[in-house]
Amino acid sequence: MSVGIEHLYCYAPQFALPLTALAEARGVAPEKLTQGLGVQAMAVPPACEDVVTLAATAAARCLRAAGVDPREVGLLVVATETGVDHSKPVGIFVHELVGVGPHCRVYEVKHACYGGTAALMTAADWVRAKRTAPRRALVVAADIARYALGSPGEPTQGAGAVAMLVGPDPRALFLSEESGVHAANVYDFWRPLDRREALVDGKFSVECYLDALTGAFRSYRELERPQLAAGEGLVDRLARVLYHTPFPKMAAKAHRRLLEVDRGGVTDEAYATSYRDLVAPGLEAVAQIGNTYTASLYVCLAASLEDDGRRLAGRRIGLFSYGSGCCAEFFTGIVPAGAASLGPIGVRESIERRTLVDVPTYERLLAEGERGGTPPTGFTGDFVFRGIRDDRRVYERVREVLAA
Ligand code: HMG
């Protein structure tokens, strides 16, 4: 049975901080952030937005765009590292807000940024396992990336969610059944239970990412080796390579490593051409939204399909997922002909409708972060986090809040 992503939808919150403003406030050269890291802006949520509202907005819009009744969903998995409770999963709030029926498995998964891929692969296997009747899963990857103010990680924050409907009739991406994985216990990035901001050994995390890419890609390449002609690289068969992108320069470093492993070495010129054709076109959105942890790779996928669905239709693309700690996976998929007619899938809309803020406003938003409240003017989400009452989190639909 062919299985894959039937539809997907991306949502990023309404505010964004331009990185040139952050550079000025922190006394660093703006080019260090805009060229050295490759980030132009990062999304910042208002107080009434948390990981539940991000996930639910992406999920509701995904189902609406796909024309699928929420009660058809038999498995709902939310991947996040911004959980709101040690016991109650983000998914069960999404389940209620989006109107999924009672006959559905609902849970949350975590392995840093790899969680989105873990959920996607589990959902695909779940769809494949039932051969007698087609069934559909909803996977949502959602996160708010936070580092301490003034730390090297600060310019690599961001927030957003991507919802993916997984089933037997993919219009966005057929998923290959094979993949290459790599796991190792490393302390490159983590967030202890009592902390709001992540701790990170930044330079080491870049090395861990590249080592994991080498391991996962080697293992995937080994599977395909019998089909490759002498001297042919696996990358030569791909129309695009998408990476987990904490900041765009990371994808550039990753692509150089991928070519080195694939071809046993690469000239600067060959690398530059390959990067320009296969990687750069998928990075514009993450350069504007920032790191969305579990959703990052899928923001790149959504942006590529939204911008280039017609051109990519019928072509095979590579995807690399990395989660600190660490686990990584390299896999491929074929973009179906239907991708040309997917229509808007939220990336452009999120960027076009946003409001740019200055540094004092960004610092205020961070301090107020996820306290709950009323939607600010121009709020772009569908759901609002109202706050905590009697130790319980309260969510409402925006239209109900505005009508009250
Ligand atoms: P840093 O110390 O600020 O930066 O930390 P740097 O000194 O390494 O400089 C960055 C780049 O800017 C360098 O380029 C400089 O040369 C360049 P490179 O040598 O790397 O190509 N540069 C300039 N360029 C132009 N004009 C200038 C200029 N000055 C310098 N004037 C670091 C960078 C990434 C370590 C930091 O931002 C950080 O700690 N980020 C968070 C961790 C992270 O994103 N790690 C990535 C891999 S791990 C991962 O992806 C998982 C993750 O998403 C979490 C999860 O799994 O849940 C993070």
Coordinates of N, CA, C and O in Angstrom, one line a residue, residues 51-52 54-56 58-59 75-84 89-92 94 106-123 138-144 160-164 292-296 298 321:
V51 N 1.9 26.0 22.9 CA 2.1 25.0 22.0 C 0.7 24.3 21.6 O 0.6 23.8 20.4
V52 N -0.2 24.3 22.5 CA -1.6 23.7 22.2 C -2.3 24.6 21.1 O -2.8 24.0 20.1
L54 N -0.9 26.6 18.9 CA -0.1 26.5 17.7 C -0.5 25.2 17.0 O -0.9 25.1 15.8
A55 N -0.5 24.1 17.7 CA -0.8 22.8 17.2 C -2.2 22.7 16.7 O -2.5 22.1 15.6
A56 N -3.2 23.2 17.5 CA -4.6 23.1 17.1 C -4.9 23.9 15.9 O -5.7 23.5 15.0
A58 N -2.8 24.7 13.4 CA -2.3 24.0 12.2 C -3.2 22.8 11.9 O -3.5 22.5 10.7
A59 N -3.6 22.0 12.9 CA -4.4 20.8 12.7 C -5.7 21.1 12.1 O -6.2 20.5 11.2
L75 N -5.9 8.1 14.7 CA -4.6 8.2 15.5 C -4.2 9.7 15.4 O -4.1 10.3 14.3
L76 N -4.0 10.3 16.6 CA -3.6 11.7 16.7 C -2.3 11.8 17.6 O -2.4 11.4 18.7
V77 N -1.2 12.1 16.9 CA 0.1 12.2 17.7 C 0.6 13.6 17.6 O 0.8 14.1 16.5
V78 N 0.9 14.2 18.7 CA 1.5 15.5 18.7 C 3.0 15.3 19.2 O 3.2 14.7 20.3
A79 N 3.9 15.8 18.4 CA 5.3 15.7 18.7 C 5.7 17.1 19.2 O 5.5 18.1 18.5
T80 N 6.3 17.2 20.4 CA 6.7 18.5 20.9 C 7.7 18.3 22.0 O 7.8 17.3 22.7
E81 N 8.6 19.3 22.2 CA 9.4 19.4 23.4 C 9.1 20.6 24.2 O 9.9 21.1 25.0
T82 N 7.8 21.1 24.0 CA 7.4 22.3 24.7 C 6.1 21.9 25.4 O 5.1 22.6 25.5
G83 N 6.1 20.7 26.0 CA 4.9 20.1 26.6 C 4.3 21.0 27.7 O 5.1 21.8 28.3
V84 N 3.0 20.9 28.0 CA 2.4 21.8 29.0 C 2.1 21.1 30.3 O 1.6 21.8 31.2
P89 N -1.3 15.0 27.7 CA -0.6 15.3 26.5 C -1.2 16.5 25.7 O -2.4 16.7 25.8
V90 N -0.4 17.2 25.0 CA -0.9 18.4 24.2 C -2.0 17.8 23.2 O -3.0 18.5 23.0
G91 N -1.8 16.6 22.8 CA -2.8 16.0 21.8 C -4.2 16.0 22.2 O -5.1 16.1 21.4
I92 N -4.4 15.8 23.6 CA -5.8 15.6 24.0 C -6.5 17.0 24.0 O -7.7 17.1 23.7
V94 N -5.8 19.2 21.6 CA -6.0 19.4 20.2 C -7.2 18.6 19.8 O -8.0 19.0 19.0
V106 N -4.7 8.8 21.1 CA -4.2 10.2 21.2 C -3.0 10.1 22.2 O -3.1 9.6 23.3
Y107 N -1.8 10.6 21.7 CA -0.7 10.7 22.6 C 0.3 11.7 22.1 O 0.2 12.2 21.0
E108 N 1.4 11.9 23.0 CA 2.4 12.9 22.7 C 3.7 12.1 22.6 O 3.9 11.2 23.3
V109 N 4.6 12.6 21.7 CA 5.9 11.9 21.6 C 7.0 13.0 21.8 O 6.8 14.1 21.5
K110 N 8.2 12.5 22.3 CA 9.3 13.4 22.5 C 10.6 12.8 22.2 O 10.9 11.7 22.7
H111 N 11.4 13.3 21.3 CA 12.8 13.2 21.3 C 13.3 14.4 20.6 O 13.7 14.4 19.4
A112 N 13.4 15.5 21.4 CA 13.9 16.8 20.9 C 13.3 17.0 19.5 O 12.1 16.7 19.2
C113 N 14.1 17.6 18.5 CA 13.5 17.9 17.2 C 13.2 16.7 16.4 O 12.5 16.8 15.4
Y114 N 13.7 15.5 16.8 CA 13.4 14.3 16.0 C 11.9 13.8 16.2 O 11.4 13.1 15.4
G115 N 11.2 14.3 17.3 CA 9.9 13.9 17.6 C 8.9 13.9 16.5 O 8.1 13.0 16.3
G116 N 9.0 14.9 15.6 CA 8.0 15.0 14.5 C 8.2 13.9 13.5 O 7.2 13.3 13.0
T117 N 9.4 13.5 13.3 CA 9.7 12.4 12.4 C 9.3 11.0 13.0 O 8.8 10.1 12.4
A118 N 9.6 10.9 14.3 CA 9.2 9.7 15.1 C 7.7 9.5 14.9 O 7.2 8.4 14.6
A119 N 6.9 10.6 15.1 CA 5.5 10.5 15.0 C 5.0 10.2 13.6 O 4.1 9.4 13.4
L120 N 5.7 10.8 12.6 CA 5.3 10.6 11.2 C 5.5 9.2 10.8 O 4.7 8.5 10.2
M121 N 6.7 8.6 11.2 CA 7.0 7.2 10.8 C 6.1 6.2 11.5 O 5.6 5.3 10.9
T122 N 5.7 6.5 12.8 CA 4.8 5.7 13.5 C 3.4 5.7 12.8 O 2.8 4.7 12.7
A123 N 3.0 6.9 12.4 CA 1.7 7.0 11.8 C 1.7 6.3 10.5 O 0.7 5.6 10.1
L138 N -3.4 11.8 12.1 CA -3.1 13.2 12.1 C -1.8 13.4 13.0 O -1.9 13.0 14.2
V139 N -0.8 13.9 12.4 CA 0.5 14.1 13.1 C 0.7 15.6 13.2 O 0.6 16.3 12.2
V140 N 1.0 16.1 14.4 CA 1.3 17.6 14.5 C 2.6 17.7 15.2 O 2.8 17.1 16.3
A141 N 3.5 18.5 14.6 CA 4.8 18.9 15.2 C 4.7 20.3 15.6 O 4.4 21.2 14.7
A142 N 4.9 20.6 16.8 CA 4.7 22.0 17.3 C 5.7 22.4 18.4 O 5.9 21.6 19.3
D143 N 6.3 23.5 18.3 CA 7.2 23.9 19.4 C 7.4 25.4 19.5 O 7.2 26.2 18.5
I144 N 7.9 25.8 20.6 CA 8.4 27.2 20.8 C 9.8 27.1 21.3 O 10.1 26.5 22.3
G160 N 6.3 27.6 15.9 CA 5.4 27.3 14.8 C 5.0 25.8 14.9 O 5.4 25.1 15.8
A161 N 4.1 25.4 14.0 CA 3.5 24.1 14.0 C 3.3 23.7 12.6 O 2.9 24.5 11.7
V162 N 3.4 22.4 12.3 CA 3.0 21.8 11.0 C 2.1 20.6 11.3 O 2.5 19.7 12.1
A163 N 1.0 20.6 10.7 CA 0.1 19.4 10.9 C 0.1 18.6 9.6 O 0.1 19.2 8.5
M164 N 0.2 17.3 9.7 CA 0.2 16.4 8.5 C -0.8 15.3 8.6 O -0.8 14.6 9.6
T292 N 11.8 25.8 14.7 CA 10.5 25.4 15.3 C 10.7 23.9 15.8 O 9.7 23.2 15.9
Y293 N 12.0 23.6 16.1 CA 12.3 22.3 16.7 C 11.6 21.1 15.9 O 12.0 20.9 14.8
T294 N 10.6 20.4 16.5 CA 10.0 19.3 15.8 C 9.5 19.6 14.4 O 9.4 18.7 13.6
A295 N 9.0 20.8 14.3 CA 8.3 21.2 13.0 C 9.3 21.7 11.9 O 8.9 21.8 10.7
S296 N 10.6 21.9 12.3 CA 11.5 22.6 11.4 C 11.6 21.9 10.0 O 11.4 22.6 9.0
Y298 N 9.6 20.0 8.6 CA 8.3 20.0 7.9 C 7.9 21.4 7.5 O 7.0 21.5 6.6
S321 N 16.2 14.4 9.3 CA 15.6 14.8 10.6 C 16.7 14.6 11.7 O 17.3 13.5 11.8

